[in-house]
CSV table of C-alpha atoms and ligand atoms in Angstrom, one decimal:
chain,number,residue,atom,x,y,z
A,4,MET,CA,-11.4,-16.6,10.3
A,5,SER,CA,-14.8,-15.0,10.5
A,6,PRO,CA,-15.9,-14.7,14.1
A,7,GLU,CA,-19.0,-16.8,13.4
A,8,ILE,CA,-16.9,-19.8,12.4
A,9,ILE,CA,-16.1,-21.5,15.7
A,10,PHE,CA,-15.3,-25.0,14.5
A,11,ASP,CA,-14.1,-25.8,11.0
A,12,PRO,CA,-14.6,-29.5,10.0
A,13,TYR,CA,-12.6,-29.1,6.7
A,14,THR,CA,-9.2,-28.3,8.2
A,15,LYS,CA,-7.7,-31.6,7.1
A,16,LEU,CA,-8.4,-30.7,3.5
A,17,TYR,CA,-6.6,-27.4,3.4
A,18,SER,CA,-3.3,-26.8,1.6
A,19,GLU,CA,-0.2,-25.6,3.4
A,20,ALA,CA,-0.3,-22.4,1.4
A,21,SER,CA,-3.9,-21.6,2.6
A,22,SER,CA,-2.8,-22.3,6.2
A,23,LEU,CA,-0.2,-19.6,5.9
A,24,MET,CA,-2.9,-17.0,5.2
A,25,ARG,CA,-4.1,-14.6,7.9
A,26,SER,CA,-7.4,-12.8,7.8
A,27,SER,CA,-6.5,-9.2,7.3
A,28,ALA,CA,-7.4,-6.7,10.0
A,29,VAL,CA,-8.9,-4.6,7.3
A,30,ARG,CA,-11.3,-7.3,6.2
A,31,GLU,CA,-12.5,-7.7,9.7
A,32,LEU,CA,-12.8,-4.0,10.0
A,33,MET,CA,-15.0,-3.7,6.9
A,34,SER,CA,-18.1,-4.5,8.9
A,35,VAL,CA,-17.4,-1.7,11.3
A,36,ILE,CA,-16.3,0.7,8.5
A,37,GLY,CA,-19.7,0.1,6.8
A,38,ARG,CA,-21.6,1.1,9.9
A,39,GLU,CA,-23.0,4.5,9.4
A,40,ASP,CA,-22.5,5.6,13.0
A,41,VAL,CA,-18.8,5.0,12.9
A,42,ILE,CA,-16.3,7.6,11.5
A,43,SER,CA,-13.9,5.4,9.7
A,44,PHE,CA,-10.3,6.2,9.0
A,45,GLY,CA,-9.7,2.5,8.6
A,46,GLY,CA,-10.3,1.6,4.9
A,47,GLY,CA,-8.3,2.7,1.9
A,48,LEU,CA,-11.5,3.8,0.2
A,49,PRO,CA,-10.9,6.5,-2.4
A,50,PHE,CA,-13.5,9.3,-2.9
A,51,THR,CA,-15.7,8.2,-5.8
A,52,GLY,CA,-18.2,11.1,-5.4
A,53,ALA,CA,-16.4,13.0,-8.1
A,54,LEU,CA,-17.6,10.7,-10.9
A,55,PRO,CA,-20.5,12.6,-12.5
A,56,PRO,CA,-23.2,10.2,-13.7
A,57,GLU,CA,-23.5,12.0,-17.0
A,58,ASP,CA,-19.8,11.4,-17.7
A,59,ILE,CA,-20.2,7.7,-16.9
A,60,ASN,CA,-23.3,7.5,-19.1
A,61,ASP,CA,-21.4,9.1,-21.9
A,62,VAL,CA,-18.6,6.6,-21.6
A,63,MET,CA,-20.9,3.6,-21.4
A,64,ARG,CA,-22.8,4.8,-24.5
A,65,SER,CA,-19.6,5.0,-26.3
A,66,VAL,CA,-18.6,1.5,-25.2
A,67,MET,CA,-22.0,0.1,-26.4
A,68,GLU,CA,-21.6,1.9,-29.7
A,69,LYS,CA,-18.1,0.5,-30.2
A,70,GLY,CA,-19.1,-3.1,-29.7
A,71,MET,CA,-21.7,-4.5,-27.4
A,72,ALA,CA,-21.1,-8.1,-28.4
A,73,GLU,CA,-17.4,-7.6,-27.8
A,74,ALA,CA,-17.9,-6.0,-24.4
A,75,PHE,CA,-19.8,-9.1,-23.2
A,76,GLN,CA,-17.4,-11.6,-24.6
A,77,TYR,CA,-14.1,-13.2,-23.2
A,78,GLY,CA,-11.0,-11.3,-24.2
A,79,GLU,CA,-7.3,-11.9,-24.5
A,80,THR,CA,-5.6,-12.9,-21.3
A,81,GLU,CA,-2.9,-10.1,-21.7
A,82,GLY,CA,-5.7,-7.5,-21.9
A,83,ARG,CA,-7.1,-5.4,-24.8
A,84,ASP,CA,-4.6,-3.7,-27.0
A,85,GLU,CA,-6.6,-0.5,-26.9
A,86,LEU,CA,-6.6,-0.4,-23.1
A,87,LYS,CA,-2.8,-1.2,-23.0
A,88,ARG,CA,-2.2,1.8,-25.3
A,89,GLU,CA,-4.2,4.0,-22.9
A,90,LEU,CA,-2.4,2.6,-19.9
A,91,ALA,CA,0.9,3.5,-21.6
A,92,VAL,CA,-0.4,7.1,-21.9
A,93,ILE,CA,-1.0,7.1,-18.2
A,94,MET,CA,2.5,5.8,-17.4
A,95,GLY,CA,3.8,8.4,-19.8
A,96,GLN,CA,2.4,11.1,-17.5
A,97,GLU,CA,4.8,9.9,-14.9
A,98,GLY,CA,7.7,9.8,-17.3
A,99,ILE,CA,7.7,6.1,-18.2
A,100,ASP,CA,8.1,5.5,-21.9
A,101,ALA,CA,6.2,2.2,-21.9
A,102,ASP,CA,5.8,-0.2,-24.8
A,103,PRO,CA,2.1,-1.3,-24.6
A,104,GLU,CA,3.2,-4.8,-25.7
A,105,HIS,CA,4.9,-5.3,-22.4
A,106,VAL,CA,1.9,-4.5,-20.3
A,107,LEU,CA,-0.3,-7.2,-18.7
A,108,VAL,CA,-3.8,-6.0,-17.7
A,109,THR,CA,-4.7,-7.5,-14.3
A,110,THR,CA,-7.8,-7.6,-12.1
A,111,GLY,CA,-6.6,-4.8,-9.9
A,112,SER,CA,-2.9,-4.6,-9.1
A,113,GLN,CA,-3.7,-6.9,-6.2
A,114,GLN,CA,-3.9,-9.7,-8.8
A,115,ALA,CA,-0.4,-8.7,-10.1
A,116,LEU,CA,1.0,-9.1,-6.6
A,117,ASP,CA,-0.6,-12.5,-6.2
A,118,LEU,CA,0.7,-13.7,-9.7
A,119,LEU,CA,4.2,-12.3,-8.9
A,120,ALA,CA,4.3,-14.2,-5.6
A,121,ARG,CA,3.4,-17.3,-7.4
A,122,ILE,CA,5.9,-17.1,-10.3
A,123,LEU,CA,8.8,-15.9,-8.1
A,124,ILE,CA,8.5,-17.4,-4.6
A,125,ASP,CA,9.1,-21.0,-3.5
A,126,SER,CA,8.5,-21.9,0.1
A,127,GLY,CA,11.5,-20.8,2.2
A,128,ASP,CA,12.8,-18.2,-0.3
A,129,ASP,CA,13.8,-14.8,1.0
A,130,ILE,CA,12.2,-11.6,-0.1
A,131,ILE,CA,12.8,-8.1,1.1
A,132,ILE,CA,9.9,-5.9,2.1
A,133,GLU,CA,9.5,-2.4,3.7
A,134,GLY,CA,8.4,-2.0,7.3
A,135,PRO,CA,5.6,-1.0,7.4
A,136,THR,CA,4.3,-2.4,4.1
A,137,TYR,CA,1.0,-2.7,2.1
A,138,LEU,CA,-1.0,-5.3,3.9
A,139,GLY,CA,-2.5,-6.7,0.7
A,140,ALA,CA,1.1,-7.4,-0.4
A,141,LEU,CA,1.7,-9.4,2.8
A,142,ALA,CA,-1.5,-11.3,2.1
A,143,ALA,CA,-0.4,-12.0,-1.4
A,144,PHE,CA,3.2,-13.1,-0.5
A,145,ARG,CA,2.4,-15.1,2.7
A,146,PRO,CA,0.8,-18.2,1.1
A,147,ALA,CA,3.9,-18.8,-1.0
A,148,GLY,CA,5.8,-19.2,2.3
A,149,PRO,CA,8.7,-16.8,2.0
A,150,HIS,CA,11.0,-15.5,4.7
A,151,MET,CA,10.2,-11.8,4.7
A,152,ARG,CA,13.1,-9.6,5.6
A,153,THR,CA,11.9,-6.2,6.8
A,154,ILE,CA,13.8,-2.9,6.1
A,155,HIS,CA,12.3,-0.2,8.2
A,156,LEU,CA,11.2,3.0,6.4
A,157,ASP,CA,12.2,6.6,7.4
A,158,THR,CA,10.8,9.9,6.2
A,159,GLU,CA,12.6,9.5,2.8
A,160,GLY,CA,11.2,6.0,2.2
A,161,LEU,CA,13.4,2.9,2.0
A,162,PRO,CA,16.8,3.6,3.5
A,163,VAL,CA,18.9,2.0,0.7
A,164,ALA,CA,22.0,2.0,2.8
A,165,ASP,CA,20.3,-0.3,5.3
A,166,LEU,CA,19.3,-2.6,2.4
A,167,GLU,CA,22.9,-2.7,1.3
A,168,ARG,CA,24.1,-3.5,4.8
A,169,VAL,CA,21.6,-6.4,4.9
A,170,LEU,CA,22.8,-7.6,1.5
A,171,ASP,CA,26.5,-7.3,2.5
A,172,GLU,CA,25.8,-9.7,5.4
A,173,TRP,CA,23.6,-12.0,3.3
A,174,SER,CA,24.4,-15.7,3.3
A,175,GLY,CA,22.6,-18.3,1.3
A,176,PRO,CA,20.6,-17.9,-1.9
A,177,ALA,CA,19.9,-14.2,-2.9
A,178,PRO,CA,16.5,-12.7,-2.1
A,179,LYS,CA,14.0,-13.1,-4.9
A,180,PHE,CA,13.0,-9.4,-4.9
A,181,VAL,CA,12.6,-6.2,-3.0
A,182,TYR,CA,9.0,-4.8,-2.8
A,183,VAL,CA,8.6,-1.1,-2.6
A,184,VAL,CA,5.8,1.5,-2.7
A,185,PRO,CA,7.8,4.6,-3.5
A,186,ASN,CA,5.0,7.3,-3.7
A,187,PHE,CA,2.8,8.3,-0.8
A,188,HIS,CA,3.3,5.0,0.8
A,189,ASN,CA,0.5,2.8,2.0
A,190,PRO,CA,0.4,2.9,5.0
A,191,ALA,CA,3.4,5.2,5.9
A,192,GLY,CA,2.5,8.2,3.7
A,193,VAL,CA,6.2,8.8,2.9
A,194,THR,CA,7.8,9.2,-0.6
A,195,MET,CA,11.1,7.8,-1.6
A,196,SER,CA,13.7,10.5,-2.4
A,197,PRO,CA,15.1,10.7,-6.0
A,198,GLU,CA,18.6,9.9,-4.6
A,199,ARG,CA,17.4,6.8,-3.0
A,200,ARG,CA,15.6,5.7,-6.1
A,201,GLU,CA,18.8,6.2,-8.1
A,202,ARG,CA,20.8,4.3,-5.6
A,203,LEU,CA,18.3,1.4,-5.4
A,204,LEU,CA,18.5,1.1,-9.2
A,205,GLU,CA,22.3,0.9,-9.0
A,206,VAL,CA,22.1,-1.7,-6.2
A,207,ALA,CA,19.7,-3.7,-8.3
A,208,GLU,CA,22.1,-3.6,-11.2
A,209,GLU,CA,25.2,-4.3,-9.2
A,210,ARG,CA,23.6,-7.2,-7.3
A,211,ASP,CA,21.2,-8.5,-9.9
A,212,LEU,CA,18.2,-7.8,-7.7
A,213,LEU,CA,14.6,-7.5,-8.9
A,214,ILE,CA,12.6,-4.5,-7.8
A,215,ILE,CA,8.8,-4.6,-7.6
A,216,GLU,CA,7.7,-1.0,-7.8
A,217,ASP,CA,4.1,-0.7,-6.8
A,218,ASN,CA,2.8,2.7,-7.7
A,219,PRO,CA,-1.0,3.2,-7.1
A,220,TYR,CA,-0.7,6.7,-5.8
A,221,GLY,CA,2.0,8.5,-7.9
A,222,LEU,CA,-0.5,10.6,-9.9
A,223,LEU,CA,-2.3,11.7,-6.7
A,224,ARG,CA,0.4,14.3,-5.8
A,225,PHE,CA,-1.3,17.4,-4.5
A,226,GLU,CA,1.8,19.2,-3.2
A,227,GLY,CA,5.5,19.4,-4.0
A,228,LYS,CA,7.5,18.2,-7.0
A,229,SER,CA,6.9,14.8,-8.6
A,230,VAL,CA,9.7,12.2,-8.7
A,231,PRO,CA,9.9,9.8,-11.6
A,232,PRO,CA,9.2,6.2,-10.9
A,233,MET,CA,12.2,3.8,-11.1
A,234,ALA,CA,10.6,2.2,-14.1
A,235,SER,CA,11.2,5.4,-16.1
A,236,SER,CA,14.9,4.4,-16.2
A,237,GLY,CA,14.0,1.5,-18.5
A,238,SER,CA,15.9,-0.8,-16.1
A,239,ARG,CA,15.5,-4.6,-16.7
A,240,HIS,CA,15.4,-5.0,-12.9
A,241,VAL,CA,12.1,-3.3,-12.4
A,242,VAL,CA,8.6,-4.8,-12.5
A,243,TYR,CA,6.2,-1.9,-12.3
A,244,LEU,CA,2.6,-2.1,-11.0
A,245,GLY,CA,-0.1,0.4,-11.8
A,246,THR,CA,-3.9,0.6,-11.1
A,247,LEU,CA,-6.9,2.6,-12.0
A,248,SER,CA,-8.3,2.0,-8.5
A,249,LYS,CA,-7.2,5.3,-7.0
A,250,ILE,CA,-7.4,7.5,-10.0
A,251,VAL,CA,-10.7,6.3,-11.6
A,252,SER,CA,-12.5,3.7,-9.4
A,253,PRO,CA,-11.5,0.6,-7.4
A,254,GLY,CA,-14.9,-1.1,-8.4
A,255,ILE,CA,-13.8,-1.6,-12.0
A,256,ARG,CA,-10.8,-3.7,-10.9
A,257,ILE,CA,-8.3,-2.7,-13.5
A,258,GLY,CA,-4.6,-2.8,-12.8
A,259,TRP,CA,-1.5,-3.7,-14.7
A,260,ALA,CA,2.0,-5.0,-14.6
A,261,TYR,CA,4.7,-3.6,-16.9
A,262,GLY,CA,8.2,-4.9,-17.1
A,263,PRO,CA,10.7,-7.3,-18.7
A,264,PRO,CA,8.9,-9.4,-21.4
A,265,PRO,CA,9.8,-12.8,-20.0
A,266,ILE,CA,8.3,-11.9,-16.6
A,267,ILE,CA,5.2,-10.4,-18.2
A,268,ASP,CA,4.8,-13.5,-20.4
A,269,ARG,CA,5.1,-15.8,-17.4
A,270,LEU,CA,2.5,-13.7,-15.4
A,271,ALA,CA,0.1,-13.9,-18.4
A,272,THR,CA,0.4,-17.7,-18.5
A,273,LEU,CA,-0.4,-17.9,-14.8
A,274,LYS,CA,-3.3,-15.4,-15.2
A,275,GLN,CA,-4.9,-17.7,-17.7
A,276,GLY,CA,-5.3,-20.3,-15.0
A,277,ALA,CA,-6.5,-17.7,-12.5
A,278,ASP,CA,-9.3,-15.9,-14.4
A,279,LEU,CA,-8.8,-16.3,-18.2
A,280,CYS,CA,-9.0,-12.5,-18.6
A,281,SER,CA,-10.0,-9.4,-16.8
A,282,SER,CA,-13.6,-8.2,-17.4
A,283,THR,CA,-13.9,-7.1,-21.0
A,284,LEU,CA,-16.7,-4.7,-20.2
A,285,ASN,CA,-14.6,-3.0,-17.5
A,286,GLN,CA,-11.6,-2.8,-19.8
A,287,MET,CA,-13.7,-1.2,-22.5
A,288,PHE,CA,-15.1,1.2,-20.0
A,289,ALA,CA,-11.6,2.1,-18.8
A,290,GLU,CA,-10.2,2.6,-22.3
A,291,GLU,CA,-13.1,4.9,-23.3
A,292,TYR,CA,-12.9,6.8,-20.0
A,293,ILE,CA,-9.2,7.5,-20.5
A,294,ARG,CA,-9.5,8.1,-24.3
A,295,LEU,CA,-12.3,10.7,-23.8
A,296,GLY,CA,-10.1,12.5,-21.2
A,297,TYR,CA,-12.4,12.1,-18.2
A,298,TRP,CA,-9.7,10.6,-16.1
A,299,GLU,CA,-7.7,13.9,-16.0
A,300,LYS,CA,-10.7,15.8,-15.0
A,301,ASN,CA,-11.4,13.3,-12.2
A,302,LEU,CA,-7.8,13.4,-11.1
A,303,ASP,CA,-7.9,17.2,-10.7
A,304,VAL,CA,-11.0,16.9,-8.5
A,305,LEU,CA,-9.5,14.1,-6.4
A,306,LYS,CA,-6.3,16.1,-5.8
A,307,ARG,CA,-8.2,19.1,-4.6
A,308,VAL,CA,-10.5,17.0,-2.3
A,309,TYR,CA,-7.5,15.1,-0.9
A,310,LEU,CA,-5.4,18.2,-0.2
A,311,SER,CA,-8.2,19.7,1.7
A,312,ARG,CA,-8.9,16.5,3.7
A,313,ARG,CA,-5.2,16.0,4.5
A,314,ASN,CA,-5.0,19.5,5.8
A,315,ALA,CA,-8.1,19.0,7.9
A,316,MET,CA,-6.6,15.8,9.4
A,317,LEU,CA,-3.2,17.4,10.0
A,318,SER,CA,-4.7,20.3,11.9
A,319,ALA,CA,-7.0,18.1,13.9
A,320,LEU,CA,-4.1,15.9,14.8
A,321,GLU,CA,-2.1,18.9,15.9
A,322,LYS,CA,-5.0,20.1,18.1
A,323,ASN,CA,-6.1,16.7,19.6
A,324,PHE,CA,-3.3,14.2,19.8
A,325,PRO,CA,-1.1,14.2,22.9
A,326,GLU,CA,2.5,15.2,23.3
A,327,GLY,CA,4.8,12.4,22.3
A,328,SER,CA,2.8,11.5,19.2
A,329,ARG,CA,4.2,12.1,15.7
A,330,TRP,CA,2.8,11.6,12.2
A,331,THR,CA,3.8,11.8,8.6
A,332,ARG,CA,2.9,14.7,6.3
A,333,PRO,CA,2.1,13.1,2.9
A,334,GLU,CA,2.3,15.2,-0.2
A,335,GLY,CA,-0.2,13.0,-2.0
A,336,GLY,CA,-2.1,9.7,-1.7
A,337,LEU,CA,-4.6,8.6,1.0
A,338,PHE,CA,-2.8,7.9,4.3
A,339,ILE,CA,-1.2,9.5,7.4
A,340,TRP,CA,0.9,7.2,9.6
A,341,VAL,CA,0.8,7.9,13.3
A,342,THR,CA,3.3,6.9,15.9
A,343,LEU,CA,2.1,7.1,19.6
A,344,PRO,CA,4.1,7.0,22.8
A,345,GLU,CA,5.8,3.6,23.0
A,346,PHE,CA,3.7,2.1,25.8
A,347,LEU,CA,0.4,2.4,23.9
A,348,ASP,CA,-1.0,-0.6,22.0
A,349,THR,CA,-3.2,0.5,19.1
A,350,GLU,CA,-4.7,-3.0,18.6
A,351,LYS,CA,-5.9,-3.2,22.3
A,352,MET,CA,-7.1,0.4,22.0
A,353,LEU,CA,-9.2,-0.3,18.8
A,354,PRO,CA,-12.3,-1.6,20.6
A,355,LEU,CA,-12.3,1.5,22.8
A,356,ALA,CA,-12.1,3.7,19.7
A,357,ILE,CA,-15.0,1.8,18.1
A,358,ASN,CA,-17.0,2.3,21.3
A,359,GLN,CA,-16.5,6.0,20.7
A,360,LYS,CA,-17.5,5.4,17.1
A,361,VAL,CA,-14.2,6.0,15.3
A,362,ALA,CA,-12.0,3.4,13.6
A,363,TYR,CA,-8.4,3.1,12.3
A,364,VAL,CA,-6.1,0.2,11.3
A,365,PRO,CA,-3.6,-0.8,14.1
A,366,GLY,CA,0.1,-0.7,13.1
A,367,THR,CA,1.0,-4.3,13.6
A,368,ALA,CA,-1.2,-5.3,10.6
A,369,PHE,CA,1.4,-3.7,8.3
A,370,TYR,CA,4.6,-5.5,9.5
A,371,ALA,CA,5.9,-9.0,9.0
A,372,ASP,CA,8.3,-8.7,12.0
A,373,GLY,CA,5.8,-8.1,14.8
A,374,THR,CA,6.6,-4.4,15.3
A,375,GLY,CA,4.2,-1.4,15.0
A,376,ALA,CA,2.2,-1.9,18.3
A,377,ASN,CA,2.2,1.8,19.0
A,378,GLN,CA,1.4,2.9,15.4
A,379,MET,CA,-1.8,3.4,13.4
A,380,ARG,CA,-2.9,4.1,9.8
A,381,LEU,CA,-5.3,6.9,9.2
A,382,ASN,CA,-7.1,7.3,5.9
A,383,PHE,CA,-8.1,10.9,4.9
A,384,SER,CA,-9.8,10.3,1.5
A,385,TYR,CA,-13.1,8.9,2.6
A,386,ALA,CA,-14.5,11.0,5.4
A,387,ASP,CA,-15.1,14.7,4.7
A,388,GLU,CA,-13.5,17.6,6.6
A,389,GLU,CA,-16.2,17.9,9.3
A,390,LEU,CA,-16.1,14.2,10.0
A,391,ILE,CA,-12.3,14.2,10.1
A,392,ALA,CA,-12.3,17.0,12.7
A,393,GLU,CA,-14.9,15.1,14.8
A,394,GLY,CA,-13.3,11.7,14.4
A,395,ILE,CA,-9.8,12.8,15.3
A,396,LYS,CA,-11.2,14.7,18.3
A,397,ARG,CA,-12.8,11.4,19.5
A,398,LEU,CA,-9.6,9.5,18.8
A,399,GLY,CA,-7.5,12.0,20.7
A,400,LYS,CA,-9.8,11.6,23.8
A,401,VAL,CA,-9.4,7.8,23.6
A,402,ILE,CA,-5.6,8.1,23.5
A,403,ARG,CA,-5.4,10.6,26.3
A,404,LYS,CA,-7.6,8.3,28.5
A,405,GLU,CA,-5.3,5.4,27.8
A,406,ILE,CA,-2.3,7.5,28.8
A,407,GLU,CA,-4.0,8.7,32.0
A,408,LEU,CA,-4.8,5.1,32.9
A,409,TYR,CA,-1.2,4.0,32.3
A,410,HIS,CA,0.0,6.7,34.6
A,411,SER,CA,-2.7,6.2,37.2
A,412,LEU,CA,-1.8,2.5,37.5
A,413,GLY,CA,1.8,3.5,38.0
A,414,LEU,CA,2.8,1.4,34.9
A,415,ASP,CA,5.3,4.2,34.0
A,416,LYS,CA,7.2,3.4,37.1
A,417,GLY,CA,7.7,-0.2,36.1
B,15,LIG,C1,0.3,-0.2,-2.3
B,15,LIG,C2,-0.9,-0.9,-2.9
B,15,LIG,N1,-0.8,-1.8,-3.9
B,15,LIG,C3,-1.8,-2.4,-4.5
B,15,LIG,C4,-3.1,-2.1,-4.1
B,15,LIG,C5,-4.2,-2.9,-4.7
B,15,LIG,O1,-5.0,-2.1,-5.5
B,15,LIG,P1,-6.0,-2.6,-6.6
B,15,LIG,O2,-6.0,-4.1,-6.5
B,15,LIG,O3,-7.3,-2.1,-6.2
B,15,LIG,O4,-5.5,-2.2,-7.9
B,15,LIG,C6,-3.3,-1.1,-3.1
B,15,LIG,C7,-4.7,-0.8,-2.7
B,15,LIG,O5,-4.9,-0.2,-1.7
B,15,LIG,C8,-2.2,-0.5,-2.5
B,15,LIG,O6,-2.3,0.5,-1.6
């Protein structure tokens, strides 16, 4: 609830589903993130400074020439055929041989998560999620009222052996799906190994388990060798989610779902009731932007910028964070995941950090099982190298002070 709402007289009107929602820590942080005096590692904001106005003008001119009347009209719920063909080209870059017919254009991949929750989950159903997981997925799944079973990640992503152990001991109706972010995980920064992807596909086949493969960051690899998405196997057990948010712009709100036709069809029926169609103007912009080749040019710039910013953050962490802290070393994407000494609480520490004009997202926001108190997500795509160095220095000081306080109060001695 927004801090200014103290008493809500409408409570008796609200649905059970809406009562299961929680205001995301990120939403509340946005007011701080927007403050110019705060160095924010909190949001997941991509760098949009690489979009040259002349390229955008060129694309918009082309859209208007193609069909202004069309651009300002409603369109098909499934999305424009021309755009779906371009999205299939993008998936092709990662090794997915996609049939554009089986693509549903959504208003960001966030909408696909919301629609999936609504077609798949009844209250009390079980689903399997990673720990930590994308907090927008938690927000999309929660109102449907599932039991969320968490499998904790390690440096190679989802430990499939742990998942198998959980499934071996399972009693009652099977879980509806397992939700994974295999590339440059948000928030964990880790990438699922090829062996684990293969094994997860086998497990899905053996146990008739649906995989939701959410891949906003796969093309943002700036280091190392790429690993094909599980959807490239053509398995009927995978629903794949993509988005233009991180490779073009989040403001155009274009994402998509690709997968088995009956599921895509059901999602489309539900989308009709949600928003009729995604913005036609934005879809036309996206298809022209991709068709004219600007997206690849932008992607090259983004990868260069992100590699340099990740390096700046890694070296600042090395220099400023105390002994006993560890962090991931992502080969792409936008996030580094930090684990501090166990006695620290990053949620309690956040106001102290904001006092020092630096922000992050506390770890607990990314778990459904209450863990993560000593963890934090740091975004390295938004602030430049100089601000990263300064922000991590400030954060390091806050953490050291907390550790000193802990020791000076004798809390380490019980
Ligand atoms: C893992 C993951 N999935 C989905 C989304 C939603 O992206 P969008 O709705 O902008 O496509 C995000 C955004 O940060 C994300 O990190």
